[in-house]
CSV table of C-alpha atoms in Angstrom, one decimal:
chain,number,residue,atom,x,y,z
A,1,MET,CA,114.3,99.8,-173.1
A,2,ASP,CA,114.5,99.3,-176.9
A,3,THR,CA,113.0,95.9,-176.4
A,4,LEU,CA,110.1,97.3,-174.5
A,5,ILE,CA,109.4,99.9,-177.1
A,6,ARG,CA,109.3,97.2,-179.8
A,7,ILE,CA,106.9,95.3,-177.7
A,8,PHE,CA,104.5,98.2,-177.4
A,9,ARG,CA,104.9,99.1,-181.1
A,10,SER,CA,103.7,95.5,-181.9
A,11,ARG,CA,100.6,96.3,-179.8
A,12,LYS,CA,100.1,99.4,-182.1
A,13,LEU,CA,100.7,101.9,-179.4
A,14,ALA,CA,101.9,105.2,-180.7
A,15,LEU,CA,105.2,106.3,-179.2
A,16,SER,CA,105.5,109.7,-180.9
A,17,ASP,CA,103.5,112.9,-180.4
A,18,PRO,CA,102.0,111.6,-177.2
A,19,PRO,CA,98.6,113.0,-176.0
A,20,ASP,CA,98.2,115.5,-173.3
A,21,ARG,CA,100.3,114.2,-170.4
A,22,SER,CA,99.0,116.6,-167.9
A,23,ALA,CA,96.1,114.4,-167.1
A,24,ALA,CA,96.7,112.3,-164.0
A,25,LEU,CA,96.3,108.6,-164.1
A,26,PRO,CA,94.0,106.9,-161.6
A,27,HIS,CA,95.3,107.0,-158.0
A,28,MET,CA,98.1,109.5,-159.0
A,29,ASP,CA,99.2,111.5,-156.0
A,30,PHE,CA,99.6,114.6,-158.2
A,31,PRO,CA,99.2,115.3,-161.9
A,32,ILE,CA,102.1,115.0,-164.4
A,33,THR,CA,102.8,118.4,-165.9
A,34,PRO,CA,104.5,119.2,-169.2
A,35,THR,CA,107.4,120.8,-167.2
A,36,MET,CA,108.0,117.5,-165.4
A,37,VAL,CA,108.1,115.6,-168.7
A,38,TYR,CA,110.4,117.8,-170.7
A,39,ALA,CA,112.7,119.3,-168.1
A,40,HIS,CA,115.2,116.5,-168.4
A,41,PRO,CA,114.2,114.5,-171.5
A,42,SER,CA,115.4,110.9,-171.7
A,43,THR,CA,114.2,107.8,-173.5
A,44,LEU,CA,112.0,106.8,-170.6
A,45,THR,CA,110.5,110.1,-169.6
A,46,THR,CA,109.6,111.0,-173.2
A,47,LEU,CA,107.2,108.1,-173.4
A,48,PRO,CA,103.5,108.6,-173.0
A,49,ALA,CA,102.2,108.3,-169.5
A,50,GLU,CA,100.1,105.2,-170.2
A,51,ILE,CA,103.2,103.3,-171.6
A,52,ILE,CA,105.3,104.3,-168.6
A,53,TYR,CA,102.6,102.9,-166.4
A,54,GLU,CA,102.5,99.7,-168.5
A,55,ILE,CA,106.3,99.3,-168.1
A,56,PHE,CA,106.1,99.8,-164.4
A,57,THR,CA,103.6,97.0,-164.0
A,58,PHE,CA,106.4,94.6,-164.9
A,59,LEU,CA,108.8,95.9,-162.3
A,60,PRO,CA,109.4,94.7,-158.7
A,61,TRP,CA,108.9,97.1,-155.8
A,62,THR,CA,112.7,97.6,-155.4
A,63,SER,CA,112.8,99.0,-159.0
A,64,LEU,CA,109.9,101.3,-158.3
A,65,VAL,CA,111.7,102.7,-155.2
A,66,SER,CA,114.9,103.3,-157.2
A,67,LEU,CA,113.0,105.0,-160.1
A,68,SER,CA,111.1,107.2,-157.6
A,69,ARG,CA,114.4,108.7,-156.5
A,70,THR,CA,115.5,109.8,-160.0
A,71,SER,CA,112.9,112.5,-161.0
A,72,LYS,CA,109.6,114.0,-160.0
A,73,LEU,CA,108.0,112.5,-163.1
A,74,LEU,CA,109.1,108.9,-162.3
A,75,ARG,CA,108.3,109.4,-158.7
A,76,ALA,CA,104.7,110.3,-159.6
A,77,HIS,CA,104.5,107.2,-161.7
A,78,ALA,CA,106.1,105.0,-159.1
A,79,PHE,CA,103.6,106.2,-156.5
A,80,ILE,CA,100.5,105.2,-158.5
A,81,ASP,CA,98.7,103.1,-155.9
A,82,SER,CA,97.4,100.4,-158.2
A,83,LEU,CA,101.0,99.3,-158.8
A,84,TRP,CA,101.4,98.6,-155.1
A,85,ALA,CA,98.1,96.8,-154.9
A,86,ARG,CA,99.7,94.1,-157.0
A,87,PHE,CA,102.5,93.5,-154.5
A,88,VAL,CA,100.0,93.0,-151.6
A,89,ARG,CA,97.7,90.8,-153.6
A,90,GLU,CA,100.5,88.6,-154.8
A,91,ASN,CA,101.3,87.8,-151.1
A,92,VAL,CA,97.7,87.4,-150.0
A,93,PRO,CA,96.2,85.4,-152.9
A,94,PHE,CA,93.3,83.8,-151.0
A,95,GLN,CA,91.6,87.0,-150.0
A,96,PRO,CA,90.1,88.1,-153.3
A,97,HIS,CA,88.0,90.9,-151.8
A,98,LEU,CA,90.9,92.5,-149.9
A,99,ASN,CA,91.2,96.3,-149.8
A,100,CYS,CA,93.9,98.5,-148.4
A,101,HIS,CA,91.9,99.7,-145.3
A,102,PRO,CA,92.7,100.6,-142.5
A,103,ALA,CA,95.8,101.8,-144.3
A,104,LEU,CA,95.4,104.9,-146.4
A,105,SER,CA,96.8,103.4,-149.6
A,106,TRP,CA,98.1,100.1,-151.0
A,107,ARG,CA,101.6,101.5,-150.9
A,108,GLU,CA,101.3,102.4,-147.2
A,109,LEU,CA,100.0,98.9,-146.5
A,110,TYR,CA,102.8,97.1,-148.3
A,111,ILE,CA,105.5,99.2,-146.6
A,112,SER,CA,103.9,98.8,-143.1
A,113,LEU,CA,104.5,95.0,-143.1
A,114,HIS,CA,107.6,94.8,-145.2
A,115,PRO,CA,109.7,92.6,-145.3
A,116,TYR,CA,107.4,89.9,-143.8
A,117,TRP,CA,104.9,89.4,-146.7
A,118,PHE,CA,106.6,86.1,-147.6
A,119,LEU,CA,105.1,84.7,-144.5
A,120,THR,CA,101.6,85.0,-145.8
A,121,ARG,CA,102.6,84.1,-149.4
A,122,ASN,CA,104.0,80.7,-148.2
A,123,LYS,CA,101.1,80.4,-145.7
A,124,ILE,CA,102.0,77.0,-144.2
A,125,TRP,CA,105.0,76.6,-141.8
A,126,PHE,CA,106.3,73.8,-139.6
A,127,SER,CA,108.8,74.1,-136.8
A,128,ASP,CA,111.6,71.9,-135.4
A,129,LYS,CA,110.1,71.8,-131.9
A,130,ALA,CA,106.8,72.3,-130.1
A,131,HIS,CA,105.6,75.4,-128.3
A,132,SER,CA,106.8,73.8,-125.0
A,133,GLY,CA,110.3,73.1,-126.4
A,134,GLY,CA,109.8,69.4,-126.9
A,135,ARG,CA,112.2,68.0,-129.5
A,136,MET,CA,110.1,65.1,-130.6
A,137,THR,CA,107.2,67.2,-131.7
A,138,GLY,CA,106.7,70.5,-133.6
A,139,ASN,CA,104.1,73.0,-134.7
A,140,LEU,CA,102.1,73.4,-137.8
A,141,VAL,CA,101.3,77.1,-138.3
A,142,ILE,CA,99.1,78.9,-140.7
A,143,VAL,CA,100.2,82.5,-141.4
A,144,ARG,CA,97.7,84.9,-142.8
A,145,TYR,CA,96.9,88.6,-143.1
A,146,ASP,CA,94.3,90.0,-140.8
A,147,PRO,CA,92.7,93.0,-142.6
A,148,ARG,CA,90.8,94.1,-139.6
A,149,ARG,CA,94.0,95.0,-137.7
A,150,GLN,CA,96.4,95.4,-140.6
A,151,ARG,CA,98.5,92.6,-139.1
A,152,ILE,CA,100.3,89.4,-140.1
A,153,GLU,CA,99.4,86.6,-137.7
A,154,GLY,CA,100.5,83.0,-137.4
A,155,LEU,CA,98.2,80.5,-135.6
A,156,ARG,CA,98.8,76.9,-134.7
A,157,LEU,CA,96.7,74.4,-136.6
A,158,VAL,CA,95.4,71.9,-134.0
A,159,ALA,CA,93.1,68.8,-134.2
A,160,LYS,CA,90.6,68.1,-131.5
A,161,HIS,CA,89.7,64.5,-131.1
A,162,GLY,CA,86.1,63.8,-132.1
A,163,VAL,CA,84.0,60.8,-131.1
A,164,HIS,CA,86.0,57.6,-131.2
A,165,ASP,CA,84.2,54.5,-132.4
A,166,PHE,CA,85.5,51.0,-132.5
A,167,GLU,CA,84.3,48.3,-134.8
A,168,SER,CA,85.3,44.9,-136.1
A,169,TRP,CA,86.6,44.7,-139.6
A,170,GLU,CA,84.5,42.4,-141.8
A,171,TRP,CA,87.4,41.4,-143.9
A,172,LYS,CA,89.5,40.5,-140.9
A,173,PRO,CA,87.4,40.2,-137.8
A,174,GLU,CA,90.3,40.1,-135.3
A,175,VAL,CA,91.4,43.6,-136.3
A,176,ILE,CA,89.9,46.6,-134.6
A,177,ILE,CA,89.1,49.7,-136.7
A,178,HIS,CA,89.5,53.1,-134.9
A,179,THR,CA,87.3,55.6,-136.6
A,180,PHE,CA,88.8,59.1,-136.7
A,181,ASN,CA,86.7,62.3,-136.8
A,182,PRO,CA,89.0,65.1,-135.8
A,183,LYS,CA,87.9,68.8,-135.7
A,184,VAL,CA,90.8,70.8,-137.2
A,185,GLU,CA,90.9,74.5,-136.3
A,186,LEU,CA,93.2,77.4,-135.6
A,187,TRP,CA,94.2,78.1,-132.0
A,188,ALA,CA,93.6,81.9,-131.9
A,189,ASP,CA,94.3,82.3,-128.2
A,190,ASP,CA,98.0,82.1,-128.4
A,191,PRO,CA,99.5,83.3,-131.7
A,192,ILE,CA,102.9,82.2,-132.7
A,193,VAL,CA,103.5,85.2,-135.0
A,194,LYS,CA,102.0,88.6,-134.6
A,195,ILE,CA,103.5,91.4,-136.8
A,196,ASP,CA,102.0,94.8,-136.4
A,197,PRO,CA,102.4,97.7,-138.9
A,198,GLY,CA,105.7,99.5,-138.8
A,199,CYS,CA,107.5,97.0,-136.6
A,200,TYR,CA,110.4,96.7,-139.1
A,201,ALA,CA,110.6,100.5,-139.6
A,202,GLN,CA,111.4,100.9,-135.9
A,203,HIS,CA,114.6,98.9,-136.4
A,204,ASN,CA,115.2,99.2,-140.2
A,205,SER,CA,117.7,96.3,-140.1
A,206,ALA,CA,117.3,92.7,-141.4
A,207,ASN,CA,119.8,91.6,-138.8
A,208,GLU,CA,117.8,92.5,-135.7
A,209,GLU,CA,115.2,90.5,-133.8
A,210,ILE,CA,111.7,92.1,-133.6
A,211,LEU,CA,109.7,91.9,-130.3
A,212,MET,CA,106.1,90.6,-130.8
A,213,GLN,CA,103.2,91.0,-128.5
A,214,THR,CA,102.0,87.4,-128.7
A,215,GLY,CA,99.7,85.5,-126.3
A,216,PHE,CA,98.0,86.5,-123.1
A,217,SER,CA,100.3,85.0,-120.5
A,218,THR,CA,102.0,87.6,-118.4
A,219,GLY,CA,105.8,87.5,-118.7
A,220,VAL,CA,105.9,85.3,-121.9
A,221,LYS,CA,107.9,87.1,-124.5
A,222,SER,CA,108.7,86.3,-128.1
A,223,MET,CA,110.8,87.7,-130.9
A,224,ILE,CA,111.0,87.0,-134.6
A,225,SER,CA,114.2,87.0,-136.6
A,226,LEU,CA,114.9,86.6,-140.3
A,227,CYS,CA,117.3,83.9,-141.6
A,228,HIS,CA,119.6,83.4,-144.5
A,229,GLY,CA,119.7,80.0,-146.2
A,230,LEU,CA,122.7,77.7,-145.9
A,231,PRO,CA,124.1,77.0,-149.4
A,232,PRO,CA,124.0,73.3,-150.4
A,233,HIS,CA,127.8,73.1,-150.7
A,234,LEU,CA,128.2,74.0,-147.0
A,235,GLN,CA,125.7,71.4,-145.8
A,236,SER,CA,126.9,68.0,-144.6
A,237,ASN,CA,125.3,64.9,-143.1
A,238,ALA,CA,127.0,65.6,-139.7
A,239,MET,CA,125.3,69.1,-139.5
A,240,ALA,CA,122.0,69.6,-137.7
A,241,LEU,CA,119.8,71.2,-140.3
A,242,TRP,CA,116.1,72.2,-140.5
A,243,PRO,CA,114.2,70.7,-142.1
A,244,PRO,CA,115.6,67.2,-142.4
A,245,GLN,CA,116.7,66.0,-145.8
A,246,ILE,CA,113.7,63.8,-146.4
A,247,ILE,CA,111.4,66.9,-146.6
A,248,PRO,CA,111.8,68.6,-150.0
A,249,VAL,CA,112.4,72.4,-149.5
A,250,ARG,CA,114.2,75.2,-151.3
A,251,GLU,CA,116.5,76.2,-148.4
A,252,ARG,CA,117.8,74.7,-145.2
A,253,VAL,CA,119.3,76.4,-142.1
A,254,ARG,CA,121.0,75.3,-139.0
A,255,ASN,CA,118.8,74.3,-136.1
A,256,GLU,CA,121.4,73.9,-133.3
A,257,SER,CA,123.4,76.6,-131.7
A,258,ARG,CA,125.3,76.7,-128.4
A,259,HIS,CA,124.3,80.3,-127.9
A,260,LEU,CA,120.7,80.0,-129.2
A,261,PHE,CA,121.3,81.9,-132.4
A,262,ARG,CA,122.2,85.1,-130.7
A,263,GLY,CA,125.2,85.7,-133.0
A,264,GLU,CA,124.7,88.1,-136.0
A,265,GLY,CA,126.1,85.4,-138.3
A,266,HIS,CA,122.8,83.5,-138.0
A,267,ARG,CA,120.8,86.4,-139.4
A,268,PRO,CA,121.0,88.2,-142.8
A,269,SER,CA,123.2,91.2,-143.2
A,270,SER,CA,120.8,92.9,-145.7
A,271,LEU,CA,117.4,92.5,-147.2
A,272,SER,CA,118.9,90.9,-150.3
A,273,ASP,CA,120.3,88.1,-148.1
A,274,VAL,CA,116.9,87.3,-146.5
A,275,SER,CA,115.6,83.7,-146.9
A,276,GLU,CA,111.9,83.7,-147.8
A,277,ASN,CA,111.6,80.0,-146.8
A,278,THR,CA,112.7,80.1,-143.1
A,279,PHE,CA,112.5,82.2,-140.0
A,280,ARG,CA,113.0,81.8,-136.2
A,281,ILE,CA,111.0,82.6,-133.1
A,282,ARG,CA,112.7,83.1,-129.7
A,283,LYS,CA,110.5,82.6,-126.6
A,284,TRP,CA,111.2,83.1,-123.0
A,285,VAL,CA,109.6,84.0,-119.6
A,286,GLU,CA,110.5,87.3,-118.0
A,287,PHE,CA,109.3,88.6,-114.6
A,288,GLY,CA,108.2,92.2,-114.2
A,289,GLY,CA,105.5,94.4,-115.6
A,290,ILE,CA,105.1,95.8,-119.1
A,291,GLY,CA,107.7,98.5,-119.9
A,292,THR,CA,110.3,97.2,-117.4
A,293,PRO,CA,113.9,96.7,-118.7
A,294,LEU,CA,114.6,93.3,-120.1
A,295,GLY,CA,115.9,91.0,-117.4
A,296,ALA,CA,117.0,87.4,-117.2
A,297,HIS,CA,115.5,85.1,-119.8
A,298,ILE,CA,114.1,82.1,-118.1
A,299,GLY,CA,113.3,79.0,-120.1
A,300,GLU,CA,114.6,80.6,-123.3
A,301,ASP,CA,114.4,78.5,-126.5
A,302,VAL,CA,114.4,79.1,-130.2
A,303,MET,CA,112.1,77.5,-132.8
A,304,THR,CA,113.1,77.3,-136.4
A,305,PHE,CA,110.3,77.4,-139.1
A,306,SER,CA,110.3,76.2,-142.7
A,307,THR,CA,107.7,76.0,-145.4
A,308,VAL,CA,106.9,73.4,-148.0
A,309,PRO,CA,106.9,74.4,-151.7
A,310,ASP,CA,103.4,74.2,-153.3
A,311,GLU,CA,104.4,71.6,-155.8
A,312,TYR,CA,104.9,69.1,-153.0
A,313,TYR,CA,101.6,69.4,-151.2
A,314,VAL,CA,99.1,71.0,-153.5
A,315,ALA,CA,97.0,68.3,-155.2
A,316,THR,CA,97.0,68.1,-159.0
A,317,LYS,CA,95.3,65.9,-161.5
A,318,GLU,CA,98.4,63.9,-161.9
A,319,ARG,CA,99.2,63.8,-158.1
A,320,PRO,CA,95.8,63.9,-156.4
A,321,TRP,CA,96.9,62.2,-153.2
A,322,GLN,CA,99.6,64.6,-152.1
A,323,GLY,CA,98.7,67.2,-149.5
A,324,ILE,CA,98.5,67.9,-145.8
A,325,TRP,CA,96.7,65.2,-143.9
A,326,CYS,CA,95.6,64.9,-140.3
A,327,GLU,CA,97.4,63.7,-138.1
A,328,PHE,CA,99.4,66.5,-139.8
A,329,LEU,CA,101.3,64.5,-142.3
A,330,LEU,CA,102.9,65.7,-145.5
A,331,LEU,CA,102.0,63.3,-148.3
A,332,ILE,CA,104.2,63.5,-151.3
A,333,GLN,CA,103.3,61.6,-154.5
A,334,ARG,CA,106.3,60.8,-156.6
A,335,ALA,CA,106.9,58.9,-159.8
A,336,VAL,CA,108.2,55.4,-159.1
A,337,ASP,CA,111.5,56.1,-160.8
A,338,ASP,CA,111.9,59.5,-159.1
A,339,SER,CA,115.5,59.6,-158.0
A,340,SER,CA,114.9,62.6,-155.6
A,341,GLY,CA,113.0,60.3,-153.2
A,342,PRO,CA,114.6,58.0,-150.6
A,343,PRO,CA,116.3,54.8,-151.8
A,344,LYS,CA,114.3,51.6,-151.3
A,345,SER,CA,117.0,50.3,-149.0
A,346,ALA,CA,115.9,53.0,-146.5
A,347,PHE,CA,112.8,51.0,-145.7
A,348,GLU,CA,114.3,47.5,-145.4
A,349,SER,CA,113.3,45.6,-142.3
A,350,PRO,CA,113.4,41.9,-141.1
A,351,LEU,CA,109.7,41.7,-141.8
A,352,GLN,CA,109.8,43.2,-145.3
A,353,HIS,CA,110.4,40.0,-147.3
A,354,HIS,CA,107.5,38.2,-145.6
A,355,HIS,CA,105.2,41.2,-146.3
A,356,GLU,CA,106.1,41.4,-150.0
A,357,THR,CA,105.6,37.7,-150.6
A,358,THR,CA,102.1,37.9,-149.1
A,359,CYS,CA,101.3,40.9,-151.3
A,360,ILE,CA,102.3,39.1,-154.5
A,361,ASN,CA,100.2,36.1,-153.6
A,362,ARG,CA,97.1,38.2,-152.9
A,363,ARG,CA,97.6,40.3,-156.1
A,364,ARG,CA,97.3,37.2,-158.2
A,365,LEU,CA,93.8,36.7,-156.9
A,366,LEU,CA,92.5,40.1,-158.0
A,367,PRO,CA,94.2,41.6,-161.0
A,368,VAL,CA,92.8,45.1,-161.6
A,369,GLU,CA,93.5,47.5,-164.5
A,370,GLU,CA,94.8,51.1,-163.8
A,371,GLY,CA,92.6,54.1,-164.3
A,372,GLU,CA,93.0,56.2,-167.4
A,373,ASP,CA,93.9,59.4,-165.5
A,374,GLY,CA,97.1,57.8,-164.0
A,375,SER,CA,96.2,59.1,-160.6
A,376,CYS,CA,96.8,55.8,-158.9
A,377,ALA,CA,100.5,55.6,-159.9
A,378,GLY,CA,103.8,56.3,-158.3
A,379,ARG,CA,105.0,56.3,-154.7
A,380,LEU,CA,103.4,57.8,-151.7
A,381,GLU,CA,105.5,59.1,-148.8
A,382,ALA,CA,103.9,60.2,-145.5
A,383,ILE,CA,106.2,62.4,-143.4
A,384,LYS,CA,105.3,63.6,-139.9
A,385,LEU,CA,105.2,67.4,-139.6
A,386,THR,CA,104.3,67.6,-135.9
A,387,GLY,CA,105.5,64.2,-134.7
A,388,ASP,CA,104.5,62.2,-131.6
A,389,PRO,CA,106.3,60.6,-128.6
A,390,ASN,CA,107.3,57.6,-130.7
A,391,VAL,CA,108.2,58.9,-134.2
A,392,PRO,CA,109.4,62.6,-134.2
A,393,ARG,CA,108.6,65.3,-136.7
A,394,GLY,CA,110.5,65.1,-139.9
A,395,GLU,CA,110.4,61.3,-140.1
A,396,TYR,CA,108.5,58.9,-142.3
A,397,THR,CA,105.3,57.4,-140.8
A,398,TRP,CA,104.6,55.1,-143.7
A,399,VAL,CA,105.6,54.6,-147.3
A,400,ALA,CA,103.7,53.0,-150.2
A,401,GLU,CA,106.4,52.1,-152.7
A,402,ASP,CA,104.0,51.7,-155.6
A,403,ILE,CA,100.3,52.5,-155.5
A,404,GLY,CA,99.9,51.3,-159.1
A,405,SER,CA,99.4,47.8,-160.3
A,406,ALA,CA,102.8,46.6,-159.0
A,407,GLY,CA,101.7,47.3,-155.4
A,408,LEU,CA,98.0,46.5,-155.6
A,409,LEU,CA,96.7,43.8,-153.2
A,410,ARG,CA,93.0,43.9,-153.9
A,411,ILE,CA,89.9,46.1,-154.4
A,412,ALA,CA,88.0,46.1,-151.1
A,413,ASP,CA,84.5,44.6,-151.2
A,414,GLU,CA,83.7,44.9,-147.5
A,415,ARG,CA,81.1,47.5,-146.5
A,416,ILE,CA,83.3,50.1,-144.8
A,417,PHE,CA,85.9,50.3,-147.5
A,418,LYS,CA,83.9,49.1,-150.5
A,419,GLY,CA,85.6,49.9,-153.8
A,420,ALA,CA,88.8,51.2,-152.2
A,421,ARG,CA,92.2,50.3,-153.6
A,422,VAL,CA,94.4,48.4,-151.1
A,423,VAL,CA,98.1,48.6,-151.8
A,424,ARG,CA,101.1,47.4,-149.9
A,425,SER,CA,103.1,49.7,-147.7
A,426,LEU,CA,105.6,49.8,-144.9
A,427,GLY,CA,104.8,51.6,-141.6
A,428,HIS,CA,107.4,53.2,-139.4
A,429,SER,CA,107.4,51.8,-135.9
A,430,ALA,CA,109.4,52.9,-132.9
A,431,ALA,CA,109.4,52.6,-129.1
A,432,ARG,CA,109.0,55.8,-127.1
A,433,ASN,CA,111.6,58.5,-127.8
A,434,PHE,CA,112.3,57.0,-131.2
A,435,ARG,CA,114.1,53.9,-130.0
A,436,ASN,CA,114.4,50.7,-132.0
A,437,ASP,CA,112.7,52.2,-135.0
A,438,LYS,CA,111.9,49.9,-137.9
A,439,PHE,CA,109.6,49.5,-140.9
A,440,ILE,CA,106.9,46.9,-140.5
A,441,PRO,CA,104.3,45.4,-143.0
A,442,SER,CA,101.2,47.5,-143.5
A,443,GLN,CA,98.5,48.1,-146.1
A,444,LEU,CA,97.3,51.4,-147.4
A,445,ILE,CA,93.6,51.6,-148.0
A,446,MET,CA,92.8,54.4,-150.5
A,447,VAL,CA,89.2,55.2,-149.6
A,448,ASN,CA,88.9,58.4,-151.6
A,449,LYS,CA,90.9,61.5,-152.4
A,450,ASN,CA,90.1,63.0,-148.9
A,451,THR,CA,90.3,59.8,-146.8
A,452,LEU,CA,93.0,57.2,-146.3
A,453,ALA,CA,93.3,54.3,-143.9
A,454,GLN,CA,96.4,52.3,-142.8
A,455,TYR,CA,96.2,48.7,-141.7
A,456,TRP,CA,99.2,48.1,-139.4
A,457,GLU,CA,99.6,44.4,-139.9
A,458,VAL,CA,102.0,42.4,-137.8
A,459,ARG,CA,102.7,38.8,-138.5
A,460,PHE,CA,105.5,36.7,-137.0
A,461,PRO,CA,106.6,33.9,-139.3
A,462,SER,CA,109.1,31.3,-138.1
A,463,ASN,CA,112.1,33.2,-139.4
A,464,ILE,CA,111.4,36.2,-137.2
A,465,THR,CA,113.2,36.2,-133.9
A,466,ALA,CA,111.5,36.3,-130.6
A,467,SER,CA,113.1,39.7,-129.8
A,468,PHE,CA,110.9,41.3,-132.5
A,469,GLN,CA,107.8,39.6,-131.3
A,470,THR,CA,108.2,41.0,-127.8
A,471,ASP,CA,109.5,44.5,-128.9
A,472,PRO,CA,107.3,47.2,-127.2
A,473,SER,CA,107.1,49.1,-130.5
A,474,PHE,CA,104.8,46.3,-131.8
A,475,GLN,CA,102.4,46.2,-128.9
A,476,ASP,CA,99.8,48.6,-130.3
A,477,PHE,CA,99.6,47.2,-133.9
A,478,GLY,CA,97.2,45.0,-135.6
A,479,HIS,CA,94.6,47.8,-136.1
A,480,VAL,CA,93.4,50.3,-138.8
A,481,SER,CA,93.9,54.0,-138.4
A,482,PHE,CA,92.4,56.8,-140.5
A,483,TYR,CA,93.8,60.0,-142.1
A,484,GLN,CA,91.7,63.0,-143.3
A,485,ARG,CA,92.9,65.6,-145.8
A,486,VAL,CA,93.4,69.1,-144.4
A,487,HIS,CA,92.1,71.8,-146.8
A,488,VAL,CA,94.7,74.5,-145.9
A,489,ASP,CA,93.0,77.3,-147.9
A,490,ASP,CA,89.9,77.0,-145.7
A,491,TYR,CA,91.8,78.6,-142.8
A,492,LEU,CA,93.2,81.6,-144.7
A,493,ASN,CA,90.1,83.8,-145.0
A,494,THR,CA,88.0,83.2,-141.9
A,495,PHE,CA,87.5,86.9,-140.9
């Protein structure tokens, strides 16, 4: 308190002989009277009202709740509605014109959806399995606040295939280029998350699962449960964790349970134990009409969700290539010497030596200087967030070890990619169900900050055995595929 007083004195705010404190501050539920101020004098309550308000703007909501229980004066200050508006807006940063309606006040709005505001603050979530329960694929979900219904909702981000065109590559005529024009949109017909006002207040326990009214299919039920993170010292390589270690996150949790996470040990014992980086959804099919007692859970399964910290997918001047890209990849741009990334040995393959030799020879033909902004530097890692039948979610799809001068092959001069940097990379190949996976030679074509292309090159020099040449995981290569950046913020305020 003495420190705060010194701060306000430095701002030339008078702390003695305060002005009339009977005047109510804006949005005050009731005026502050002299009796309330001097009935029980203390260091805090003897301060002017405007300084108490200024102090309260630095406090978290938990401190406001505690102070509101100490005296009528502090209760009046803690209930000033503009203080609670900050808590809502911090969790819904991409709706600048948001107001508290249909709730009667910001405080009522915040309490009605507490403690689930972290879902909207982190906004983008990915799961360990798909809606259908498939373990190779997962979901990418955008969670946002719906001001029309005073509800938190999570919708799957899906990509509809656009018109596919095929053309020959001028630089290498035998290679087919598959143009990619996906239409990315939110699937609003079947929400993954739907949290209505007051759902937590009905249970008032962080350890309980909350029933959600999601979807339109009769008999399909879902419940959301909070999680607590697993401390790093309790994690091991033999443990099934979500997300996998190659995805940088703040917390990890278990994603396997013999009893489908029904035990209370999988959920937090109190609000202070809640992880704001993970949650779970339980889904099942139940026969009977609405309001009937819960019966047998048919096809029950649990999806575990995690979020990616902003620093790993929000593009910056120094790391303009990182982000979320369609086909729903997480692109991470690291410094070449970043020890937090995977070791280079993780990408070794029988084809790698041949690929690197070819790259070096081509690079000698077209030496190109780096840009002054340093944006074309470091390592790019593309990680699948939703997966496919060959390479599952949480695995690399390709890695460009160095997009700077050390990895540069050429500057494209053909029409379709004119002016693009072409750097060496390694693509992750596997047969169906992730069998016989390996990294194969490829080239990353950096068209612009919103478009990338990958040339999956397959060559079989004499030192490569026949078993690799006939491996089914190579059957569909020798082509160019495209990736488009997904602007996540465009889907947060579409009401």
